[in-house]
Amino acid sequence: MNNPFLAQHIIDIPDFPKPGIIFKDISPLLASQEARDQMTQALIEPFQDQKIDVVVGIESRGFLFGMLMAKALNAKFVMIRKPGKLPGKIMSQEYQLEYGSDTIEMQEAAIKSTDSVLIHDDVLATGGTAAAAYSLINQTGASILGYSFIIELDFLKGRALLSGHDLHAILHY
Ligand code: AMP
């Protein structure tokens, strides 16, 4: 069962950004110090006994708690961004959407082959974005310890695309 205090800080916005989508708005979670602290603690708790060198956050809402997790774990924080946003030498990974494709990018020097990495995003939907993040980070030779999400949309079965890895989500819908 979902933690009622944390669940109360997520709002359902029907038909946003498209008809038929129920958007999970995390704004109330960001606004409350108590909810932020509890969520950060819940996110890092499953990984606390492991040495994590890097938390990778996926643009853009993955940056918010990704940074808080990195601070709590005393780890580096690295951004995965949409194309054309990061300067310097970059690595990129294309992935399929329902219609068409998309690309994500990361700075080449951001992760070392010796790093242990945790991937974080706000919502796990179909899993396409997180799977692409995994492929991108995997090119560095780093060890990927698992995935961390605030919300998992269980009915979309995104977990199946990420199988074989430790995956934790705090709230389920
Ligand atoms: P996916 O690749 O399908 O797992 O989609 C994950 C990305 O889309 C995440 O970065 C989410 O921020 C966003 N996303 C997908 N569905 C929702 C939703 N219902 N509410 C909020 N964000 C969503």
PDB file of C-alpha atoms and ligand atoms in Angstrom:
ATOM      1  CA  MET A   1       0.000   0.000   0.000  1.00  0.00           C
ATOM      2  CA  ASN A   2       1.178   3.528  -0.740  1.00  0.00           C
ATOM      3  CA  ASN A   3       2.441   5.676   2.115  1.00  0.00           C
ATOM      4  CA  PRO A   4      -0.616   7.956   2.607  1.00  0.00           C
ATOM      5  CA  PHE A   5       1.423  11.035   3.564  1.00  0.00           C
ATOM      6  CA  LEU A   6       3.618  10.811   0.445  1.00  0.00           C
ATOM      7  CA  ALA A   7       0.711   9.818  -1.841  1.00  0.00           C
ATOM      8  CA  GLN A   8      -1.184  12.899  -0.704  1.00  0.00           C
ATOM      9  CA  HIS A   9       1.597  15.029  -2.243  1.00  0.00           C
ATOM     10  CA  ILE A  10       0.984  13.727  -5.783  1.00  0.00           C
ATOM     11  CA  ILE A  11      -1.895  15.167  -7.811  1.00  0.00           C
ATOM     12  CA  ASP A  12      -3.610  13.459 -10.753  1.00  0.00           C
ATOM     13  CA  ILE A  13      -4.141  15.801 -13.710  1.00  0.00           C
ATOM     14  CA  PRO A  14      -6.494  14.108 -16.209  1.00  0.00           C
ATOM     15  CA  ASP A  15      -5.967  14.603 -19.952  1.00  0.00           C
ATOM     16  CA  PHE A  16      -2.556  16.305 -19.614  1.00  0.00           C
ATOM     17  CA  PRO A  17      -0.532  16.765 -21.776  1.00  0.00           C
ATOM     18  CA  LYS A  18      -2.813  14.737 -24.091  1.00  0.00           C
ATOM     19  CA  PRO A  19      -6.347  13.333 -23.842  1.00  0.00           C
ATOM     20  CA  GLY A  20      -6.364   9.978 -22.051  1.00  0.00           C
ATOM     21  CA  ILE A  21      -3.148  10.579 -20.044  1.00  0.00           C
ATOM     22  CA  ILE A  22      -3.396  11.008 -16.273  1.00  0.00           C
ATOM     23  CA  PHE A  23      -0.396  13.180 -15.483  1.00  0.00           C
ATOM     24  CA  LYS A  24       1.204  12.640 -12.084  1.00  0.00           C
ATOM     25  CA  ASP A  25       2.055  16.124 -10.805  1.00  0.00           C
ATOM     26  CA  ILE A  26       4.809  16.070  -8.171  1.00  0.00           C
ATOM     27  CA  SER A  27       4.629  19.843  -7.455  1.00  0.00           C
ATOM     28  CA  PRO A  28       3.128  19.391  -3.942  1.00  0.00           C
ATOM     29  CA  LEU A  29       5.946  16.965  -3.131  1.00  0.00           C
ATOM     30  CA  LEU A  30       8.481  19.623  -4.132  1.00  0.00           C
ATOM     31  CA  ALA A  31       6.721  22.290  -2.094  1.00  0.00           C
ATOM     32  CA  SER A  32       6.839  20.474   1.252  1.00  0.00           C
ATOM     33  CA  GLN A  33      10.094  20.159   3.185  1.00  0.00           C
ATOM     34  CA  GLU A  34       8.689  17.251   5.222  1.00  0.00           C
ATOM     35  CA  ALA A  35       7.466  15.371   2.119  1.00  0.00           C
ATOM     36  CA  ARG A  36      10.770  16.000   0.293  1.00  0.00           C
ATOM     37  CA  ASP A  37      12.759  14.657   3.234  1.00  0.00           C
ATOM     38  CA  GLN A  38      10.568  11.572   3.612  1.00  0.00           C
ATOM     39  CA  MET A  39      10.642  10.866  -0.137  1.00  0.00           C
ATOM     40  CA  THR A  40      14.433  11.258  -0.342  1.00  0.00           C
ATOM     41  CA  GLN A  41      14.838   8.878   2.590  1.00  0.00           C
ATOM     42  CA  ALA A  42      12.461   6.337   1.002  1.00  0.00           C
ATOM     43  CA  LEU A  43      14.320   6.555  -2.332  1.00  0.00           C
ATOM     44  CA  ILE A  44      17.774   5.927  -0.899  1.00  0.00           C
ATOM     45  CA  GLU A  45      16.726   3.377   1.728  1.00  0.00           C
ATOM     46  CA  PRO A  46      16.896   0.256  -0.536  1.00  0.00           C
ATOM     47  CA  PHE A  47      20.401   1.186  -1.699  1.00  0.00           C
ATOM     48  CA  GLN A  48      21.857   2.369   1.590  1.00  0.00           C
ATOM     49  CA  ASP A  49      24.077  -0.670   2.162  1.00  0.00           C
ATOM     50  CA  GLN A  50      25.730  -0.362  -1.263  1.00  0.00           C
ATOM     51  CA  LYS A  51      28.515   1.963  -2.311  1.00  0.00           C
ATOM     52  CA  ILE A  52      27.021   4.344  -4.858  1.00  0.00           C
ATOM     53  CA  ASP A  53      29.427   6.663  -6.679  1.00  0.00           C
ATOM     54  CA  VAL A  54      26.972   8.325  -9.025  1.00  0.00           C
ATOM     55  CA  VAL A  55      23.250   9.062  -9.122  1.00  0.00           C
ATOM     56  CA  VAL A  56      22.115   9.715 -12.697  1.00  0.00           C
ATOM     57  CA  GLY A  57      18.959  11.827 -13.071  1.00  0.00           C
ATOM     58  CA  ILE A  58      16.894  11.847 -16.257  1.00  0.00           C
ATOM     59  CA  GLU A  59      15.707  15.231 -17.626  1.00  0.00           C
ATOM     60  CA  SER A  60      13.990  16.999 -16.237  1.00  0.00           C
ATOM     61  CA  ARG A  61      12.042  15.899 -13.179  1.00  0.00           C
ATOM     62  CA  GLY A  62      14.667  13.220 -12.499  1.00  0.00           C
ATOM     63  CA  PHE A  63      17.041  16.071 -11.602  1.00  0.00           C
ATOM     64  CA  LEU A  64      15.024  17.157  -8.589  1.00  0.00           C
ATOM     65  CA  PHE A  65      15.152  14.126  -6.309  1.00  0.00           C
ATOM     66  CA  GLY A  66      18.252  12.809  -8.102  1.00  0.00           C
ATOM     67  CA  MET A  67      20.198  15.701  -6.592  1.00  0.00           C
ATOM     68  CA  LEU A  68      18.682  15.189  -3.146  1.00  0.00           C
ATOM     69  CA  MET A  69      19.554  11.481  -3.331  1.00  0.00           C
ATOM     70  CA  ALA A  70      23.119  12.230  -4.436  1.00  0.00           C
ATOM     71  CA  LYS A  71      23.530  14.600  -1.499  1.00  0.00           C
ATOM     72  CA  ALA A  72      22.134  12.040   0.959  1.00  0.00           C
ATOM     73  CA  LEU A  73      24.312   9.255  -0.475  1.00  0.00           C
ATOM     74  CA  ASN A  74      27.395  11.481  -0.682  1.00  0.00           C
ATOM     75  CA  ALA A  75      27.573  10.585  -4.398  1.00  0.00           C
ATOM     76  CA  LYS A  76      28.169  12.520  -7.615  1.00  0.00           C
ATOM     77  CA  PHE A  77      25.135  13.652  -9.603  1.00  0.00           C
ATOM     78  CA  VAL A  78      25.097  13.334 -13.399  1.00  0.00           C
ATOM     79  CA  MET A  79      22.470  14.607 -15.850  1.00  0.00           C
ATOM     80  CA  ILE A  80      21.002  12.690 -18.763  1.00  0.00           C
ATOM     81  CA  ARG A  81      19.502  15.308 -21.061  1.00  0.00           C
ATOM     82  CA  LYS A  82      17.521  15.772 -24.234  1.00  0.00           C
ATOM     83  CA  PRO A  83      19.592  16.344 -27.398  1.00  0.00           C
ATOM     84  CA  GLY A  84      21.622  19.514 -27.864  1.00  0.00           C
ATOM     85  CA  LYS A  85      21.574  20.638 -24.222  1.00  0.00           C
ATOM     86  CA  LEU A  86      24.956  19.380 -22.987  1.00  0.00           C
ATOM     87  CA  PRO A  87      28.286  20.948 -24.003  1.00  0.00           C
ATOM     88  CA  GLY A  88      31.554  19.155 -24.764  1.00  0.00           C
ATOM     89  CA  LYS A  89      32.000  15.553 -25.817  1.00  0.00           C
ATOM     90  CA  ILE A  90      28.730  13.684 -25.490  1.00  0.00           C
ATOM     91  CA  MET A  91      27.416  10.129 -25.856  1.00  0.00           C
ATOM     92  CA  SER A  92      23.905   9.567 -27.155  1.00  0.00           C
ATOM     93  CA  GLN A  93      21.296   6.820 -27.249  1.00  0.00           C
ATOM     94  CA  GLU A  94      18.256   6.682 -29.508  1.00  0.00           C
ATOM     95  CA  TYR A  95      15.102   4.872 -28.356  1.00  0.00           C
ATOM     96  CA  GLN A  96      11.692   4.091 -29.781  1.00  0.00           C
ATOM     97  CA  LEU A  97       8.492   5.872 -28.788  1.00  0.00           C
ATOM     98  CA  GLU A  98       4.955   4.786 -29.618  1.00  0.00           C
ATOM     99  CA  TYR A  99       5.234   7.019 -32.681  1.00  0.00           C
ATOM    100  CA  GLY A 100       8.786   7.775 -33.834  1.00  0.00           C
ATOM    101  CA  SER A 101      11.929   7.918 -31.753  1.00  0.00           C
ATOM    102  CA  ASP A 102      13.779  10.090 -29.265  1.00  0.00           C
ATOM    103  CA  THR A 103      17.386  10.541 -28.129  1.00  0.00           C
ATOM    104  CA  ILE A 104      19.045  11.136 -24.774  1.00  0.00           C
ATOM    105  CA  GLU A 105      22.573  12.398 -24.141  1.00  0.00           C
ATOM    106  CA  MET A 106      25.221  12.404 -21.416  1.00  0.00           C
ATOM    107  CA  GLN A 107      28.674  14.001 -21.159  1.00  0.00           C
ATOM    108  CA  GLU A 108      31.361  11.462 -22.030  1.00  0.00           C
ATOM    109  CA  ALA A 109      33.581  12.208 -19.021  1.00  0.00           C
ATOM    110  CA  ALA A 110      30.719  12.159 -16.505  1.00  0.00           C
ATOM    111  CA  ILE A 111      30.989   8.482 -15.524  1.00  0.00           C
ATOM    112  CA  LYS A 112      34.084   6.293 -15.128  1.00  0.00           C
ATOM    113  CA  SER A 113      34.193   2.554 -15.855  1.00  0.00           C
ATOM    114  CA  THR A 114      34.934   1.961 -12.154  1.00  0.00           C
ATOM    115  CA  ASP A 115      31.798   3.816 -10.944  1.00  0.00           C
ATOM    116  CA  SER A 116      28.730   2.218  -9.359  1.00  0.00           C
ATOM    117  CA  VAL A 117      25.665   3.988 -10.683  1.00  0.00           C
ATOM    118  CA  LEU A 118      22.027   4.396  -9.679  1.00  0.00           C
ATOM    119  CA  ILE A 119      19.483   5.580 -12.288  1.00  0.00           C
ATOM    120  CA  HIS A 120      16.673   7.850 -11.081  1.00  0.00           C
ATOM    121  CA  ASP A 121      13.567   9.362 -12.683  1.00  0.00           C
ATOM    122  CA  ASP A 122      10.262  10.638 -11.323  1.00  0.00           C
ATOM    123  CA  VAL A 123       7.861   8.309 -13.162  1.00  0.00           C
ATOM    124  CA  LEU A 124       8.291   4.808 -14.614  1.00  0.00           C
ATOM    125  CA  ALA A 125       5.702   4.532 -17.391  1.00  0.00           C
ATOM    126  CA  THR A 126       6.547   2.252 -20.360  1.00  0.00           C
ATOM    127  CA  GLY A 127      10.197   2.026 -19.270  1.00  0.00           C
ATOM    128  CA  GLY A 128      11.578   3.208 -22.632  1.00  0.00           C
ATOM    129  CA  THR A 129      13.395   6.219 -21.205  1.00  0.00           C
ATOM    130  CA  ALA A 130      14.979   4.305 -18.317  1.00  0.00           C
ATOM    131  CA  ALA A 131      16.024   1.439 -20.636  1.00  0.00           C
ATOM    132  CA  ALA A 132      17.697   3.985 -22.942  1.00  0.00           C
ATOM    133  CA  ALA A 133      19.451   5.534 -19.926  1.00  0.00           C
ATOM    134  CA  TYR A 134      20.709   2.075 -18.999  1.00  0.00           C
ATOM    135  CA  SER A 135      22.097   1.492 -22.530  1.00  0.00           C
ATOM    136  CA  LEU A 136      23.789   4.884 -22.504  1.00  0.00           C
ATOM    137  CA  ILE A 137      25.444   4.372 -19.097  1.00  0.00           C
ATOM    138  CA  ASN A 138      26.349   0.795 -20.016  1.00  0.00           C
ATOM    139  CA  GLN A 139      28.582   2.133 -22.812  1.00  0.00           C
ATOM    140  CA  THR A 140      30.868   3.606 -20.121  1.00  0.00           C
ATOM    141  CA  GLY A 141      31.543   0.171 -18.596  1.00  0.00           C
ATOM    142  CA  ALA A 142      30.272   1.350 -15.187  1.00  0.00           C
ATOM    143  CA  SER A 143      28.322  -1.005 -12.886  1.00  0.00           C
ATOM    144  CA  ILE A 144      24.634  -0.147 -12.842  1.00  0.00           C
ATOM    145  CA  LEU A 145      23.224  -1.083  -9.429  1.00  0.00           C
ATOM    146  CA  GLY A 146      19.586  -0.418 -10.190  1.00  0.00           C
ATOM    147  CA  TYR A 147      16.706   1.947 -10.827  1.00  0.00           C
ATOM    148  CA  SER A 148      14.882   4.267  -8.488  1.00  0.00           C
ATOM    149  CA  PHE A 149      11.549   5.977  -9.210  1.00  0.00           C
ATOM    150  CA  ILE A 150       9.149   8.083  -7.207  1.00  0.00           C
ATOM    151  CA  ILE A 151       6.148   6.614  -9.056  1.00  0.00           C
ATOM    152  CA  GLU A 152       5.577   3.388 -10.986  1.00  0.00           C
ATOM    153  CA  LEU A 153       2.549   3.103 -13.273  1.00  0.00           C
ATOM    154  CA  ASP A 154       2.161  -0.640 -12.701  1.00  0.00           C
ATOM    155  CA  PHE A 155      -0.445  -1.140 -15.443  1.00  0.00           C
ATOM    156  CA  LEU A 156       2.058  -0.090 -18.155  1.00  0.00           C
ATOM    157  CA  LYS A 157       4.433  -2.925 -17.159  1.00  0.00           C
ATOM    158  CA  GLY A 158       7.564  -0.817 -17.719  1.00  0.00           C
ATOM    159  CA  ARG A 159       9.309  -2.999 -15.137  1.00  0.00           C
ATOM    160  CA  ALA A 160       9.414  -5.846 -17.702  1.00  0.00           C
ATOM    161  CA  LEU A 161      11.661  -3.763 -19.983  1.00  0.00           C
ATOM    162  CA  LEU A 162      14.088  -3.195 -17.098  1.00  0.00           C
ATOM    163  CA  SER A 163      14.067  -6.755 -15.779  1.00  0.00           C
ATOM    164  CA  GLY A 164      17.138  -8.333 -14.254  1.00  0.00           C
ATOM    165  CA  HIS A 165      18.008  -5.231 -12.240  1.00  0.00           C
ATOM    166  CA  ASP A 166      17.139  -3.951  -8.824  1.00  0.00           C
ATOM    167  CA  LEU A 167      14.167  -1.594  -9.250  1.00  0.00           C
ATOM    168  CA  HIS A 168      12.430   0.367  -6.508  1.00  0.00           C
ATOM    169  CA  ALA A 169       9.461   2.715  -6.770  1.00  0.00           C
ATOM    170  CA  ILE A 170       7.934   4.403  -3.746  1.00  0.00           C
ATOM    171  CA  LEU A 171       4.361   4.924  -4.970  1.00  0.00           C
ATOM    172  CA  HIS A 172       2.387   2.569  -7.210  1.00  0.00           C
ATOM    173  CA  TYR A 173      -0.669   3.299  -9.350  1.00  0.00           C
TER     174      TYR A 173
HETATM  175  P1  AMP B   1       8.508   6.041 -20.172  1.00  0.00           P
HETATM  176  O1  AMP B   1       9.719   6.150 -21.040  1.00  0.00           O
HETATM  177  O2  AMP B   1       7.265   5.685 -20.918  1.00  0.00           O
HETATM  178  O3  AMP B   1       8.740   5.158 -18.962  1.00  0.00           O
HETATM  179  O4  AMP B   1       8.191   7.506 -19.662  1.00  0.00           O
HETATM  180  C1  AMP B   1       8.891   8.028 -18.614  1.00  0.00           C
HETATM  181  C2  AMP B   1       9.022   9.530 -18.713  1.00  0.00           C
HETATM  182  O5  AMP B   1       7.809  10.176 -19.080  1.00  0.00           O
HETATM  183  C3  AMP B   1       9.432  10.063 -17.367  1.00  0.00           C
HETATM  184  O6  AMP B   1      10.527  10.932 -17.552  1.00  0.00           O
HETATM  185  C4  AMP B   1       8.201  10.790 -16.847  1.00  0.00           C
HETATM  186  O7  AMP B   1       8.565  12.022 -16.336  1.00  0.00           O
HETATM  187  C5  AMP B   1       7.264  10.939 -18.017  1.00  0.00           C
HETATM  188  N1  AMP B   1       5.904  10.422 -17.763  1.00  0.00           N
HETATM  189  C6  AMP B   1       5.330   9.362 -18.366  1.00  0.00           C
HETATM  190  N2  AMP B   1       4.066   9.179 -17.960  1.00  0.00           N
HETATM  191  C7  AMP B   1       3.818  10.132 -17.038  1.00  0.00           C
HETATM  192  C8  AMP B   1       2.677  10.483 -16.230  1.00  0.00           C
HETATM  193  N3  AMP B   1       1.527   9.806 -16.290  1.00  0.00           N
HETATM  194  N4  AMP B   1       2.805  11.525 -15.394  1.00  0.00           N
HETATM  195  C9  AMP B   1       3.961  12.216 -15.323  1.00  0.00           C
HETATM  196  N5  AMP B   1       5.048  11.956 -16.062  1.00  0.00           N
HETATM  197  C10 AMP B   1       4.996  10.938 -16.916  1.00  0.00           C
END
